[in-house]
Short mmCIF file of C-alpha atoms in Angstrom, two decimals:
data_model
loop_
_atom_site.label_atom_id
_atom_site.label_comp_id
_atom_site.label_asym_id
_atom_site.label_seq_id
_atom_site.Cartn_x
_atom_site.Cartn_y
_atom_site.Cartn_z
CA MET A 1 22.37 -78.41 -100.19
CA ASN A 2 23.97 -81.25 -98.29
CA ALA A 3 25.03 -81.11 -94.65
CA ALA A 4 28.67 -80.53 -95.50
CA GLY A 5 27.65 -77.49 -97.49
CA LYS A 6 25.77 -76.11 -94.52
CA THR A 7 28.90 -76.20 -92.40
CA GLY A 8 31.07 -74.61 -95.07
CA LEU A 9 33.46 -77.55 -94.79
CA THR A 10 34.06 -80.66 -96.82
CA ARG A 11 35.61 -83.85 -95.50
CA ARG A 12 38.53 -83.31 -97.89
CA HIS A 13 39.89 -80.21 -96.21
CA PHE A 14 39.03 -79.86 -92.59
CA ILE A 15 41.79 -81.89 -90.90
CA ILE A 16 45.33 -82.72 -91.95
CA THR A 17 47.99 -84.90 -90.40
CA ALA A 18 51.69 -84.61 -91.15
CA THR A 19 51.39 -87.14 -93.96
CA ALA A 20 47.79 -87.17 -95.16
CA LEU A 21 44.74 -85.00 -95.62
CA PHE A 22 41.61 -85.90 -93.66
CA SER A 23 38.36 -84.08 -93.92
CA PRO A 24 38.71 -86.37 -92.65
CA PRO A 25 21.88 -95.05 -80.37
CA ILE A 26 19.62 -92.28 -80.15
CA SER A 27 18.53 -91.72 -76.54
CA GLY A 28 16.25 -89.41 -74.68
CA PRO A 29 16.77 -87.73 -71.32
CA LEU A 30 15.52 -89.63 -68.32
CA LEU A 31 14.26 -87.50 -65.45
CA ALA A 32 15.74 -89.52 -62.63
CA ASP A 33 14.78 -89.37 -59.00
CA SER A 34 18.32 -90.05 -57.88
CA TRP A 35 21.87 -89.96 -59.16
CA PRO A 36 24.94 -91.96 -58.19
CA SER A 37 27.25 -90.45 -55.61
CA GLU A 38 30.60 -88.97 -56.54
CA ALA A 39 32.25 -91.97 -54.90
CA GLN A 40 30.23 -94.34 -57.06
CA LYS A 41 31.05 -92.38 -60.22
CA SER A 42 34.75 -92.48 -59.36
CA ALA A 43 34.55 -96.22 -58.75
CA TRP A 44 32.93 -96.74 -62.15
CA ASP A 45 35.58 -94.55 -63.78
CA ALA A 46 38.23 -96.83 -62.33
CA GLU A 47 36.32 -99.91 -63.49
CA VAL A 48 36.23 -98.84 -67.15
CA THR A 49 39.75 -97.35 -67.26
CA PRO A 50 42.64 -99.78 -67.82
CA PRO A 51 45.40 -99.95 -65.19
CA PHE A 52 48.30 -97.58 -65.92
CA PHE A 53 46.16 -96.00 -68.63
CA ASN A 54 47.96 -94.08 -71.38
CA LEU A 55 45.52 -92.35 -73.71
CA GLU A 56 47.54 -92.85 -76.88
CA ILE A 57 48.94 -96.33 -76.19
CA SER A 58 46.65 -98.40 -73.94
CA ASN A 59 44.58 -100.85 -75.97
CA PRO A 60 43.11 -103.75 -73.97
CA TRP A 61 40.07 -103.58 -76.24
CA GLY A 62 41.95 -104.79 -79.30
CA LEU A 63 41.15 -101.72 -81.40
CA ASP A 64 42.73 -101.23 -84.79
CA PRO A 65 45.74 -99.03 -83.84
CA ARG A 66 44.50 -96.21 -86.06
CA PHE A 67 41.55 -95.72 -83.71
CA LEU A 68 43.74 -94.97 -80.71
CA PRO A 69 43.73 -91.27 -79.77
CA GLN A 70 46.39 -89.25 -81.54
CA ARG A 71 47.24 -85.56 -81.74
CA VAL A 72 47.24 -84.34 -85.35
CA GLU A 73 47.59 -81.07 -87.22
CA ALA A 74 44.38 -79.15 -87.87
CA ARG A 75 43.62 -76.95 -90.83
CA ALA A 76 44.04 -73.24 -90.16
CA GLY A 77 40.80 -71.50 -89.34
CA LEU A 78 39.08 -74.28 -87.43
CA VAL A 79 37.70 -73.03 -84.12
CA PRO A 80 39.36 -74.41 -80.98
CA GLY A 81 36.90 -76.28 -78.80
CA ASN A 82 34.68 -77.45 -81.63
CA ILE A 83 34.22 -81.08 -82.57
CA HIS A 84 34.23 -82.63 -86.05
CA VAL A 85 33.13 -86.20 -86.72
CA ASP A 86 34.52 -87.72 -89.91
CA ALA A 87 31.90 -90.39 -90.47
CA ILE A 88 33.79 -91.99 -93.35
CA ALA A 89 37.09 -92.55 -91.53
CA ARG A 90 35.28 -93.01 -88.17
CA TYR A 91 37.22 -90.28 -86.40
CA LEU A 92 36.21 -87.58 -83.95
CA TYR A 93 38.44 -84.50 -83.87
CA HIS A 94 38.49 -82.11 -80.93
CA ILE A 95 40.11 -78.89 -82.17
CA GLU A 96 42.79 -77.47 -79.87
CA GLU A 97 44.58 -74.16 -79.53
CA GLY A 98 47.80 -73.88 -81.49
CA GLY A 99 46.71 -75.60 -84.70
CA THR A 100 46.30 -79.15 -83.45
CA ALA A 101 43.42 -81.53 -82.82
CA MET A 102 43.02 -84.65 -80.73
CA ARG A 103 41.68 -87.48 -82.85
CA TYR A 104 39.66 -90.39 -81.44
CA GLY A 105 38.23 -93.47 -83.10
CA VAL A 106 34.43 -93.71 -83.03
CA ALA A 107 31.50 -95.78 -84.19
CA ILE A 108 28.56 -94.12 -85.95
CA ALA A 109 24.95 -95.09 -86.53
CA ARG A 110 23.95 -98.00 -88.68
CA GLY A 111 22.05 -97.61 -91.93
CA ASN A 112 20.27 -94.32 -92.44
CA LEU A 113 20.08 -93.51 -88.72
CA TYR A 114 23.18 -91.30 -88.78
CA GLU A 115 22.19 -87.63 -89.07
CA PRO A 116 24.85 -85.34 -90.56
CA GLY A 117 24.57 -81.72 -89.57
CA THR A 118 25.68 -78.88 -87.34
CA TYR A 119 24.82 -79.12 -83.66
CA THR A 120 25.46 -77.30 -80.40
CA ILE A 121 26.58 -79.17 -77.29
CA ARG A 122 24.26 -77.71 -74.67
CA ARG A 123 24.53 -80.35 -71.95
CA LYS A 124 27.11 -82.84 -70.73
CA VAL A 125 26.66 -85.55 -68.11
CA ARG A 126 29.00 -87.79 -66.18
CA TRP A 127 27.51 -91.30 -65.91
CA PRO A 128 24.14 -90.44 -67.47
CA HIS A 129 20.80 -92.18 -67.32
CA TRP A 130 19.37 -93.47 -70.59
CA THR A 131 15.99 -94.30 -72.03
CA PRO A 132 15.29 -95.42 -75.60
CA THR A 133 13.30 -93.06 -77.79
CA ARG A 134 9.87 -93.94 -79.10
CA SER A 135 11.29 -94.51 -82.59
CA MET A 136 13.85 -96.97 -81.23
CA ILE A 137 11.11 -98.92 -79.45
CA GLU A 138 8.96 -98.93 -82.59
CA ARG A 139 11.84 -100.24 -84.70
CA ASP A 140 12.91 -102.96 -82.25
CA PRO A 141 10.14 -103.54 -79.69
CA GLU A 142 11.54 -106.85 -78.45
CA LEU A 143 15.04 -105.47 -78.03
CA TYR A 144 13.89 -102.55 -75.88
CA ALA A 145 10.95 -104.14 -74.07
CA ASP A 146 12.84 -104.55 -70.80
CA VAL A 147 14.37 -101.05 -70.85
CA GLU A 148 11.64 -98.86 -72.33
CA ASP A 149 11.35 -97.04 -69.00
CA GLY A 150 15.08 -96.35 -68.96
CA MET A 151 18.31 -97.57 -67.41
CA GLU A 152 20.19 -96.33 -64.38
CA PRO A 153 23.78 -95.11 -64.82
CA GLY A 154 26.59 -97.64 -64.70
CA PRO A 155 29.15 -99.52 -66.78
CA ASP A 156 26.41 -101.42 -68.67
CA ASN A 157 24.40 -98.33 -69.56
CA PRO A 158 24.42 -97.71 -73.36
CA LEU A 159 25.52 -94.08 -72.86
CA GLY A 160 28.55 -95.24 -70.91
CA ALA A 161 30.71 -93.05 -68.72
CA ARG A 162 30.12 -89.65 -70.34
CA ALA A 163 27.62 -88.08 -72.70
CA LEU A 164 27.60 -84.85 -74.71
CA TYR A 165 24.07 -83.81 -75.70
CA LEU A 166 23.54 -82.39 -79.19
CA TYR A 167 20.98 -79.64 -79.79
CA VAL A 168 19.72 -77.58 -82.71
CA GLY A 169 18.86 -74.26 -81.17
CA ASP A 170 16.97 -75.09 -78.00
CA ARG A 171 15.73 -78.43 -79.34
CA ASP A 172 17.27 -81.62 -78.00
CA THR A 173 17.92 -83.87 -81.00
CA TYR A 174 18.37 -86.96 -78.76
CA LEU A 175 21.72 -87.42 -80.49
CA ARG A 176 24.71 -87.91 -78.22
CA ILE A 177 28.46 -88.29 -78.37
CA HIS A 178 29.04 -90.80 -75.61
CA GLY A 179 31.07 -93.59 -74.11
CA SER A 180 30.02 -97.15 -74.78
CA PRO A 181 30.15 -100.52 -73.03
CA GLN A 182 30.84 -102.00 -76.48
CA PRO A 183 34.34 -100.79 -77.38
CA ARG A 184 34.73 -103.36 -80.14
CA SER A 185 32.09 -101.53 -82.14
CA ILE A 186 34.56 -98.67 -82.68
CA GLY A 187 35.28 -98.23 -86.37
CA GLY A 188 31.91 -99.59 -87.41
CA ARG A 189 28.30 -98.58 -87.84
CA ALA A 190 26.52 -99.86 -84.78
CA SER A 191 24.38 -97.34 -82.95
CA SER A 192 20.83 -96.06 -83.38
CA GLY A 193 21.98 -92.54 -84.17
CA CYS A 194 24.69 -91.47 -81.74
CA VAL A 195 28.48 -91.31 -82.00
CA ARG A 196 30.15 -93.91 -79.77
CA MET A 197 33.53 -93.71 -78.11
CA VAL A 198 35.56 -96.01 -75.89
CA ASN A 199 34.58 -95.17 -72.31
CA ALA A 200 38.14 -94.32 -71.25
CA HIS A 201 38.50 -92.02 -74.27
CA ALA A 202 35.18 -90.32 -73.52
CA ILE A 203 36.35 -89.74 -69.94
CA ALA A 204 39.51 -88.05 -71.26
CA LEU A 205 37.61 -85.86 -73.74
CA TYR A 206 34.78 -84.84 -71.42
CA PRO A 207 36.49 -82.15 -69.27
CA LEU A 208 37.96 -80.51 -72.38
CA VAL A 209 34.59 -79.88 -74.03
CA GLU A 210 32.68 -76.77 -72.99
CA THR A 211 28.94 -76.40 -73.35
CA GLY A 212 28.07 -74.07 -76.20
CA VAL A 213 30.65 -75.39 -78.65
CA THR A 214 29.70 -76.67 -82.09
CA ALA A 215 29.76 -80.30 -83.18
CA TYR A 216 29.89 -80.97 -86.92
CA LEU A 217 28.74 -84.43 -87.97
CA HIS A 218 30.04 -84.84 -91.50
CA PRO A 219 28.32 -87.17 -93.99
CA PRO A 220 29.10 -90.91 -94.14
CA GLU A 221 30.21 -92.82 -97.22
CA ASP A 222 26.71 -93.73 -98.39
CA TYR A 223 25.54 -90.14 -98.00
CA VAL A 224 28.13 -88.43 -100.22
CA GLY A 225 26.52 -87.23 -103.43
CA ALA A 226 23.17 -88.67 -102.46
CA HIS A 227 21.64 -85.46 -101.10
CA SER A 228 21.68 -82.09 -102.79
#
């Protein structure tokens, strides 16, 4: 059975807009000795958020307009609070009360590093630390040589301004939904496993997501029909 079957959803039927039907870097936790102050976090928030920011209109990053956040209609029966990632269209949907969902453009993992499935968000962090996993270092030792012991929080950190941590049961998968210092990767396949968002969009989503909700990562285009 493929991952979509496990969720009981297919990409063809889980989200609809008014005009169309949409079913649309792996990291490990760093045990840090210190964390930035609230003042520093607020300063970084301001640094990565455009002046006069409007969630659905602001676009200093030059994104394709379809990747700007937009409220859409959600199929009846979807659970408010849950997240669905349409890996084919490169959208993340946060299901809302009242039959709507907020849709954000995302980037997903390159190649076969994307892992479709059903996850629980058990942890969320504002301006997280980051350290590459052993598998990342083994794949690209030169790329990660200078950061194998981890990176402090900040605008250049690969996990960006916010991170939602995906678990299966009590096991941390090292998969994240997170902000990114590389907004121009949105719409593509760029990470080592995680789902990337524009930092300002991740900041907007973060307070709306409660720990304990479910995140469904639906299969990408090269996965459909390939696993049964």
